PDB file of C-alpha atoms in Angstrom:
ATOM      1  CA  UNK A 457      -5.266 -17.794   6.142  1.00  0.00           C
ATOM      2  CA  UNK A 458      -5.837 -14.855   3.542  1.00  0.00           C
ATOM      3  CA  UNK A 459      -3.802 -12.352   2.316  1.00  0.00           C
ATOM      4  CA  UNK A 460      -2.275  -9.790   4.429  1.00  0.00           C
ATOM      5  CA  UNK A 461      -0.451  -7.120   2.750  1.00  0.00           C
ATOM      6  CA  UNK A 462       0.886  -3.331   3.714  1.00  0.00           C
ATOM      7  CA  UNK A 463       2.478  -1.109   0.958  1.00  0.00           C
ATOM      8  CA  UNK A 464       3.077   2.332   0.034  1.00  0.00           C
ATOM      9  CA  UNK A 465       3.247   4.419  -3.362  1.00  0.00           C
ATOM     10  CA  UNK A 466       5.218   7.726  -2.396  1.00  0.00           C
ATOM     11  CA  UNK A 467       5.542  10.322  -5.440  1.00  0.00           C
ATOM     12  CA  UNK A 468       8.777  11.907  -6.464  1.00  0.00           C
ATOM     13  CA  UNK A 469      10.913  10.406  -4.550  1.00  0.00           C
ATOM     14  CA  UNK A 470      14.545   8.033  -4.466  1.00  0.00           C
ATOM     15  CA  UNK A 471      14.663   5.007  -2.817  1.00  0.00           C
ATOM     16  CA  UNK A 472      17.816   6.030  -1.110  1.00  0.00           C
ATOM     17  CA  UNK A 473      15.831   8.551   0.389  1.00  0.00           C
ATOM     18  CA  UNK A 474      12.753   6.980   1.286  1.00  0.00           C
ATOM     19  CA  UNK A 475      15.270   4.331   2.911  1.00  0.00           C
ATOM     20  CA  UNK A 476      16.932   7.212   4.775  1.00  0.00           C
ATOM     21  CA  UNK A 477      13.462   8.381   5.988  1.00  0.00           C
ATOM     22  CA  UNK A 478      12.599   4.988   6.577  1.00  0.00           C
ATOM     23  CA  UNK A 479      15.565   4.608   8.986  1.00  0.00           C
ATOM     24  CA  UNK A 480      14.504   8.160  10.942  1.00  0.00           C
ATOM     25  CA  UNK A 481      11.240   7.097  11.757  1.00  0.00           C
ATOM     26  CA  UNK A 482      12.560   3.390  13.233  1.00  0.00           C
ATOM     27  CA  UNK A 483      15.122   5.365  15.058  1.00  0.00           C
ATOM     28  CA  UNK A 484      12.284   7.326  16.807  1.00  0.00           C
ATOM     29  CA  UNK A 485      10.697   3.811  17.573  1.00  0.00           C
ATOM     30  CA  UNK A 486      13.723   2.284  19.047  1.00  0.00           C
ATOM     31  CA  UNK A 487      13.600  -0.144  16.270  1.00  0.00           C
ATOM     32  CA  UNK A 488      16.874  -1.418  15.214  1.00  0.00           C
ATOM     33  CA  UNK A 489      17.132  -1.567  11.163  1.00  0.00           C
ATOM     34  CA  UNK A 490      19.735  -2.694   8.821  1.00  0.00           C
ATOM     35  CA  UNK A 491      20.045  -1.023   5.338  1.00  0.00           C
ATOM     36  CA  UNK A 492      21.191  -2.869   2.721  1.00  0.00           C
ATOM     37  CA  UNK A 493      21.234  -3.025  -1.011  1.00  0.00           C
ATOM     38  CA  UNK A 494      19.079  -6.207  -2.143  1.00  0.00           C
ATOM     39  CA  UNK A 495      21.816  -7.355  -4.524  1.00  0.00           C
ATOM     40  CA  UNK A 496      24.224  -7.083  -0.957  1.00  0.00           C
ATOM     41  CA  UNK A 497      22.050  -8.079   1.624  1.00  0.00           C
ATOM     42  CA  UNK A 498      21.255 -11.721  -0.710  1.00  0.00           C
ATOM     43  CA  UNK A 499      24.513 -12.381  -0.936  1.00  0.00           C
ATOM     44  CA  UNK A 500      25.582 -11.564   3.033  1.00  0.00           C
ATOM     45  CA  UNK A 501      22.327 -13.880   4.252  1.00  0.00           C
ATOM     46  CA  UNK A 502      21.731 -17.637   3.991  1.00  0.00           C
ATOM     47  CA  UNK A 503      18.637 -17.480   1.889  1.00  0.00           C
ATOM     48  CA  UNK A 504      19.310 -19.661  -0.922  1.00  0.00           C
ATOM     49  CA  UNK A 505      15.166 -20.461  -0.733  1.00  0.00           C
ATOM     50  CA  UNK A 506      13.702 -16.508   0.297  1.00  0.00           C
ATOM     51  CA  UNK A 507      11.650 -15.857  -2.542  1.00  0.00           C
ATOM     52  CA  UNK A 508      11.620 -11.948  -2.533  1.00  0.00           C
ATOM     53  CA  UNK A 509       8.830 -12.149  -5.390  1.00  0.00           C
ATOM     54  CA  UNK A 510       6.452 -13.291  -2.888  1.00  0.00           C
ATOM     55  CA  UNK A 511       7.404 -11.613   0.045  1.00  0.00           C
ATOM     56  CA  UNK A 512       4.149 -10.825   1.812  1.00  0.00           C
ATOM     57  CA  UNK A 513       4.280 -14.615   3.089  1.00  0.00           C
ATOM     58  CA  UNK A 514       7.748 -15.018   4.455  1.00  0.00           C
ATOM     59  CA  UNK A 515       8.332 -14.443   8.212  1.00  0.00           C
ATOM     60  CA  UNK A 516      10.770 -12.040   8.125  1.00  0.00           C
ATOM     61  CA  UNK A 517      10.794  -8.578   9.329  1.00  0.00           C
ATOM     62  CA  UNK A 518      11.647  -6.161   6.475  1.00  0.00           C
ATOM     63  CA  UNK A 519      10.554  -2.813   4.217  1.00  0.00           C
ATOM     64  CA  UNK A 520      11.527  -3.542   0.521  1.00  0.00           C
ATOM     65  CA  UNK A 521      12.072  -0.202  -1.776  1.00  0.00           C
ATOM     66  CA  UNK A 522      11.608  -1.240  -5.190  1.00  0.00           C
ATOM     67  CA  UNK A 523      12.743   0.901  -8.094  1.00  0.00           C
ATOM     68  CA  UNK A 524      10.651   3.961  -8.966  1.00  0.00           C
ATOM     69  CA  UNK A 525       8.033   3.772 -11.905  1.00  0.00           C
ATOM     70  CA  UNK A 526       6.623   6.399 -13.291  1.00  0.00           C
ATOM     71  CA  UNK A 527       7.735   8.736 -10.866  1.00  0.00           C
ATOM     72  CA  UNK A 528       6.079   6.454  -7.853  1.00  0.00           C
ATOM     73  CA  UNK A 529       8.133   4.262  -5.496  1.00  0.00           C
ATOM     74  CA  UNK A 530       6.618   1.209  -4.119  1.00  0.00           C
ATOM     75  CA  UNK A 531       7.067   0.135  -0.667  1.00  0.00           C
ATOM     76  CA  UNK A 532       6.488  -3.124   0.764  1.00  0.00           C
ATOM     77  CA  UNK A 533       6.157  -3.383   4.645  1.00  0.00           C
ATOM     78  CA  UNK A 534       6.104  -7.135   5.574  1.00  0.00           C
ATOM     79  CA  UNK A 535       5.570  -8.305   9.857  1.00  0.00           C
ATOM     80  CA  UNK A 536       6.600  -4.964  10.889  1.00  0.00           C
ATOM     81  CA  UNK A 537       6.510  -4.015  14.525  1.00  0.00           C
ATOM     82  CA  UNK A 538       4.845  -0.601  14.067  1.00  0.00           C
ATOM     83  CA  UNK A 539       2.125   0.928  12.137  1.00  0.00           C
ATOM     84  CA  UNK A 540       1.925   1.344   8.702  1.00  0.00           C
ATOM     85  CA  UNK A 541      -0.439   4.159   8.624  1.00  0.00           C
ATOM     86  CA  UNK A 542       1.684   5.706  11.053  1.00  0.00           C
ATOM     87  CA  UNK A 543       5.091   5.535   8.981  1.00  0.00           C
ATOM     88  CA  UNK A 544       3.238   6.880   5.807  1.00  0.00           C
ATOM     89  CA  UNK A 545       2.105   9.829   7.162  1.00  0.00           C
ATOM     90  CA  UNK A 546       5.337  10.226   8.517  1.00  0.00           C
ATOM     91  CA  UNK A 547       7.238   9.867   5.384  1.00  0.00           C
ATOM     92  CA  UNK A 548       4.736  12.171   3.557  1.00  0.00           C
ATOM     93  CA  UNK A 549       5.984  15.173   6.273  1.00  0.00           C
ATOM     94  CA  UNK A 550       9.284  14.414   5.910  1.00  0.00           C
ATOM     95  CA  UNK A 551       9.174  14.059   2.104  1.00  0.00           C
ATOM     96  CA  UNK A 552       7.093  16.611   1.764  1.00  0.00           C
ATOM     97  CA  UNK A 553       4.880  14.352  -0.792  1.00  0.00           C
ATOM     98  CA  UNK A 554       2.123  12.276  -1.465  1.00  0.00           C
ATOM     99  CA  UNK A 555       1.726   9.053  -0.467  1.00  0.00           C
ATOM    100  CA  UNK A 556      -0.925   6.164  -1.305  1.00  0.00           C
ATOM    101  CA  UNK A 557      -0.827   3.291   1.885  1.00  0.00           C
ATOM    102  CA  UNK A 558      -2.872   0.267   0.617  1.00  0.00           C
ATOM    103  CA  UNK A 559      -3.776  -2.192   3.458  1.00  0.00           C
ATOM    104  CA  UNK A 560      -5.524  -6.180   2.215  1.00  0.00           C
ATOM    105  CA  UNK A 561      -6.637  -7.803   5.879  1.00  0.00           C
ATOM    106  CA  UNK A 562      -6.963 -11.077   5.551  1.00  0.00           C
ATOM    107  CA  UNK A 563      -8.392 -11.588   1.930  1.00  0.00           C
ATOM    108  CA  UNK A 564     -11.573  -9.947   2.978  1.00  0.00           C
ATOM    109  CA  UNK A 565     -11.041  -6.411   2.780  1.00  0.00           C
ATOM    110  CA  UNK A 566      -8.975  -3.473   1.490  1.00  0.00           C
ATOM    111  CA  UNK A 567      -8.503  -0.155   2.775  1.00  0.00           C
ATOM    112  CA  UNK A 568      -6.791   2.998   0.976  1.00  0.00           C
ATOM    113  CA  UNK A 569      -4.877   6.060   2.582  1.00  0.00           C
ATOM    114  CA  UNK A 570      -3.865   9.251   1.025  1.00  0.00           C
ATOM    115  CA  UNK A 571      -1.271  11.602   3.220  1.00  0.00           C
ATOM    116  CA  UNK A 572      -0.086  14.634   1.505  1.00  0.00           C
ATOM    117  CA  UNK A 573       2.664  16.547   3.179  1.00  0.00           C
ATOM    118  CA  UNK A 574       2.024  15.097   6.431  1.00  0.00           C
ATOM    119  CA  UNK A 575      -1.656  15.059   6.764  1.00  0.00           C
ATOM    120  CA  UNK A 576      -4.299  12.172   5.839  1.00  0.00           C
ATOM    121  CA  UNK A 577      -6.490  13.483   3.220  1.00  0.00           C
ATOM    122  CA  UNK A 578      -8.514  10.649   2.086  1.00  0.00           C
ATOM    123  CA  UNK A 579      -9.334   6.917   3.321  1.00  0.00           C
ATOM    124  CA  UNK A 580     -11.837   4.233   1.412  1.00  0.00           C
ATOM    125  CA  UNK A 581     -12.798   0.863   3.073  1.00  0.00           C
ATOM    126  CA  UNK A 582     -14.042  -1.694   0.638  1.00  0.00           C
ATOM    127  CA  UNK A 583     -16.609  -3.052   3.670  1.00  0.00           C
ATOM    128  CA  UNK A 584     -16.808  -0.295   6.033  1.00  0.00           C
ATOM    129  CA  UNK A 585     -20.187  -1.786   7.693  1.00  0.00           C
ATOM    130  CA  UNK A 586     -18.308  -4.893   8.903  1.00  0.00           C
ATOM    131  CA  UNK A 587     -14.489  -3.864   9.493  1.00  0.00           C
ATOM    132  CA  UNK A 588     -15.797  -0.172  11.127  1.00  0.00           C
ATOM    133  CA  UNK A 589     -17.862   1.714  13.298  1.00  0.00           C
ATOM    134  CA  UNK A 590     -21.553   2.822  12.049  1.00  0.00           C
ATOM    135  CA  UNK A 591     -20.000   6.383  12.591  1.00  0.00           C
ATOM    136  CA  UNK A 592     -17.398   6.087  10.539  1.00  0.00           C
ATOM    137  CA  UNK A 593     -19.363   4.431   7.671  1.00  0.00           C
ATOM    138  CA  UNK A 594     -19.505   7.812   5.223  1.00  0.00           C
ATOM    139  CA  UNK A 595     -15.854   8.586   6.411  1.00  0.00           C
ATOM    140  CA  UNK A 596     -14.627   5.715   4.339  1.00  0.00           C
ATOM    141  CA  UNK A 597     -16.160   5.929   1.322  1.00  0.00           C
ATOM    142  CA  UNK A 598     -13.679   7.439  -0.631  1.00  0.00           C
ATOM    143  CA  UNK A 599     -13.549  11.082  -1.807  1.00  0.00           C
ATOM    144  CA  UNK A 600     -13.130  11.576  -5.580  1.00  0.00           C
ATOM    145  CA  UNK A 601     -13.016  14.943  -6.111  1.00  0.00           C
ATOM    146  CA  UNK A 602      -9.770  14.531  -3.202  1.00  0.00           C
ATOM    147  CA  UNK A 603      -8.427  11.844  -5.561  1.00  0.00           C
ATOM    148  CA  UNK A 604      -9.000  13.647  -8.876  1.00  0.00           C
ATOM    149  CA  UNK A 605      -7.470  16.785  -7.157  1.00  0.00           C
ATOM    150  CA  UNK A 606      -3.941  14.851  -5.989  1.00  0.00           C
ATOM    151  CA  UNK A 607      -3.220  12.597  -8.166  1.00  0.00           C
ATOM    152  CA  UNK A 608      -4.084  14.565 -11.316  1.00  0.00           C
ATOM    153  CA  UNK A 609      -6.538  12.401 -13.079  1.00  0.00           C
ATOM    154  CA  UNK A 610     -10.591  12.478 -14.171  1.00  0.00           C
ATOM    155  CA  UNK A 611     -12.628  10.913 -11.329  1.00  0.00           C
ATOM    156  CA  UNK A 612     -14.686   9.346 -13.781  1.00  0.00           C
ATOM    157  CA  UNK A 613     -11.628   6.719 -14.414  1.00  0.00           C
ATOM    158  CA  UNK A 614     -11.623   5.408 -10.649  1.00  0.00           C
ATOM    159  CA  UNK A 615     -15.114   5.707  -9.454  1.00  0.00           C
ATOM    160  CA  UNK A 616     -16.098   2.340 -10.092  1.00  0.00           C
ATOM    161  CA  UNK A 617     -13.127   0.502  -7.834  1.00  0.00           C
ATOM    162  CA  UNK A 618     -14.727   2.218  -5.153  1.00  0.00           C
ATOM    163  CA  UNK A 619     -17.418  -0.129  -4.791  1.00  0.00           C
ATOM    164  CA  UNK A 620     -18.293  -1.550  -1.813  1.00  0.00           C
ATOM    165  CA  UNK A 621     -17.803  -5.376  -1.289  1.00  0.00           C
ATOM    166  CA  UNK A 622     -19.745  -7.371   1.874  1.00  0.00           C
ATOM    167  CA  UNK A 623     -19.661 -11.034   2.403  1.00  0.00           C
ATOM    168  CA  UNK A 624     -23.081 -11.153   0.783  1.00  0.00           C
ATOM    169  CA  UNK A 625     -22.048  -9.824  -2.544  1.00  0.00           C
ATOM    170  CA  UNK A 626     -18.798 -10.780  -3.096  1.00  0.00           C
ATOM    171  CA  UNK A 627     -19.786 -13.928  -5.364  1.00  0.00           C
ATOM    172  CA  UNK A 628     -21.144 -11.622  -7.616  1.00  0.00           C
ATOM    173  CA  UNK A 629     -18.714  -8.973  -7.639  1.00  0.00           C
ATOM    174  CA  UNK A 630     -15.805 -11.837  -7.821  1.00  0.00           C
ATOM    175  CA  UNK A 631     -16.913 -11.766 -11.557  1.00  0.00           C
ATOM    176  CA  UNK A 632     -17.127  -7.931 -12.472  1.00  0.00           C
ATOM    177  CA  UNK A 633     -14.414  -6.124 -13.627  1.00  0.00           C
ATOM    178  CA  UNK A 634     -14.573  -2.379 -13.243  1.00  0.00           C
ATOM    179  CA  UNK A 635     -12.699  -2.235 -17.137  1.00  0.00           C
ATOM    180  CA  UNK A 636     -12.554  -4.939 -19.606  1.00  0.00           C
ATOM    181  CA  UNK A 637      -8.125  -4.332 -19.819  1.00  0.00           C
ATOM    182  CA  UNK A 638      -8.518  -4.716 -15.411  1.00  0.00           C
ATOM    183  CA  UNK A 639      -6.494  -8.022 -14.188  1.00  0.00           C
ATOM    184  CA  UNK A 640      -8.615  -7.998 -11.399  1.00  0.00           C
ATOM    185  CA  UNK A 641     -12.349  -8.412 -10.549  1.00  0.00           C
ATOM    186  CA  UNK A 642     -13.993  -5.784  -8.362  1.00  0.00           C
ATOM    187  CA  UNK A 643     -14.271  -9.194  -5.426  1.00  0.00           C
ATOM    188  CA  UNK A 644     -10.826 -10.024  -5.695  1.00  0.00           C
ATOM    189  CA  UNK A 645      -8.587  -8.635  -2.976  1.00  0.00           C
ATOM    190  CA  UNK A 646      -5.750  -7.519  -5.270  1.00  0.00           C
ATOM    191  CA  UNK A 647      -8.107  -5.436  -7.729  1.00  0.00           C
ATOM    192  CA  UNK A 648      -5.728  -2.218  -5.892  1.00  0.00           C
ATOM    193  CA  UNK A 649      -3.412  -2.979  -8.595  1.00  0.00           C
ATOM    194  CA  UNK A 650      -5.697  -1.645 -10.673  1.00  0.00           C
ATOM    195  CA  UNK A 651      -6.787   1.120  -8.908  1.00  0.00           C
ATOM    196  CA  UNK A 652      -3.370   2.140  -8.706  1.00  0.00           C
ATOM    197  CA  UNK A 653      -2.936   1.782 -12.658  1.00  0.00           C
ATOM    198  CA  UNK A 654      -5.638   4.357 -12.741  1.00  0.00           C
ATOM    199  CA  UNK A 655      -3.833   6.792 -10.515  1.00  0.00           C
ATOM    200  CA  UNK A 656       0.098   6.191 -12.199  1.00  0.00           C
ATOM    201  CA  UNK A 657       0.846   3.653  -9.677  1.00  0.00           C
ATOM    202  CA  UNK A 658       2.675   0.155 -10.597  1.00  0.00           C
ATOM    203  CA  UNK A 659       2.414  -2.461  -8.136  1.00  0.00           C
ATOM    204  CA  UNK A 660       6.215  -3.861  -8.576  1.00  0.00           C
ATOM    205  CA  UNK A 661       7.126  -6.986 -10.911  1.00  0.00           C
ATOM    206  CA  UNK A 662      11.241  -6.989  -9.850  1.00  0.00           C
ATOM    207  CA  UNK A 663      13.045  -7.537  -7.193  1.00  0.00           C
ATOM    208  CA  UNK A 664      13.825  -4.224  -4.658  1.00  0.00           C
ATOM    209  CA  UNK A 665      16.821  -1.857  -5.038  1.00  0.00           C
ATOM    210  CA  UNK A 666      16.741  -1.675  -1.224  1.00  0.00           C
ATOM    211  CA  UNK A 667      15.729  -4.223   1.737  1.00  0.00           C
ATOM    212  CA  UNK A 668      15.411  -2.785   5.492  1.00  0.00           C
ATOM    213  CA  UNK A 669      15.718  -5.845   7.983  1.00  0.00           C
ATOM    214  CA  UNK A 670      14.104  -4.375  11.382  1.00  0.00           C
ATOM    215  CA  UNK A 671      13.718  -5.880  14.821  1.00  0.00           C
ATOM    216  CA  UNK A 672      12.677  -4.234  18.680  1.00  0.00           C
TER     217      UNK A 672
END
């Protein structure tokens, strides 16, 4: 199985209260949640061999907050029960900020989605013609004027990570890197981390400040 990963950038804002948010919109859900600082919930839990570094593959239901970078704080949402569109868009109305939702499905493809004070401004799809609708093909292509415009930065620096990757042509993309200083190539299904570097993002290297363990 291929990766499957859900996480959120969300500008100017504590992890305290993006956990407090967080907590609102589960309480809406009926979705029972548990807020804990890492360093507490660790010690409380038997899970001596939880590797938090590599999260995205353990079975557990939880949102990890890590600290914020650059005035960005990442979010992690790993085998949630709700929507992780959904809770961004939320959090960018009740934060009244900007938030970047990345989504990987299964290795093949990545999506992006920009909500700015509770509205969804932009979305890309790295292979819209087999993961959407022909009508929705130009829809996710990516804007980059709307990306220049909100996160503050020359177009010219992100075009090329919007390039779109089919089954056909990911062999050769799987060796091109949009910049030489990129960790990723433009076929590899974590090259978001460099996309974010180009918009002030930092995909997390540390362990969270805050875990939320939620269940129905």
């Amino acid at each position: 199985m291929g990766l499957f990963l859900f996480t959120s950038a969300i500008k100017n804002s504590a992890p305290i209260d993006i956990a407090r948010a967080v907590s609102k919109y589960l309480k809406h859900r009926n979705i029972i949640a548990d807020v804990k600082l890492y360093s507490e919930w660790r010690s409380s839990t038997n899970t001596s061999e939880f590797d938090i570094h590599n999260i995205i593959s353990q079975p557990i239901s939880m949102t990890s907050i890590y600290q914020p970078q650059n005035r960005w704080t990442v979010i992690i949402f790993n085998n949630c029960h709700f929507d992780e569109k959904e809770i961004s868009l939320f959090l960018s109305l009740e934060l009244q900020t900007l938030v970047s939702l990345v989504e990987v499905l299964d290795s093949e493809v990545w999506y992006y989605f920009i909500f700015y004070n509770g509205k969804q401004v932009d979305q890309f799809c790295s292979n819209p013609e087999e993961y959407e609708q022909k009508e929705n093909y130009n829809f996710f292509r990516g804007n980059l004027k709307k990306l220049a415009f909100y996160f503050e930065v020359d177009e010219t620096s992100f075009a090329p990570y919007l390039t779109l990757v089919t089954s056909e042509d990911r062999t050769d993309l799987i060796f091109k890197k949009a910049y030489r200083d990129d960790i990723y190539s433009l076929g590899d299904e974590w090259i978001f981390i460099d996309f974010w570097k180009r918009l002030g993002i930092k995909y997390p290297k540390t362990l969270p400040e805050i875990v939320i363990i939620h269940e129905e």
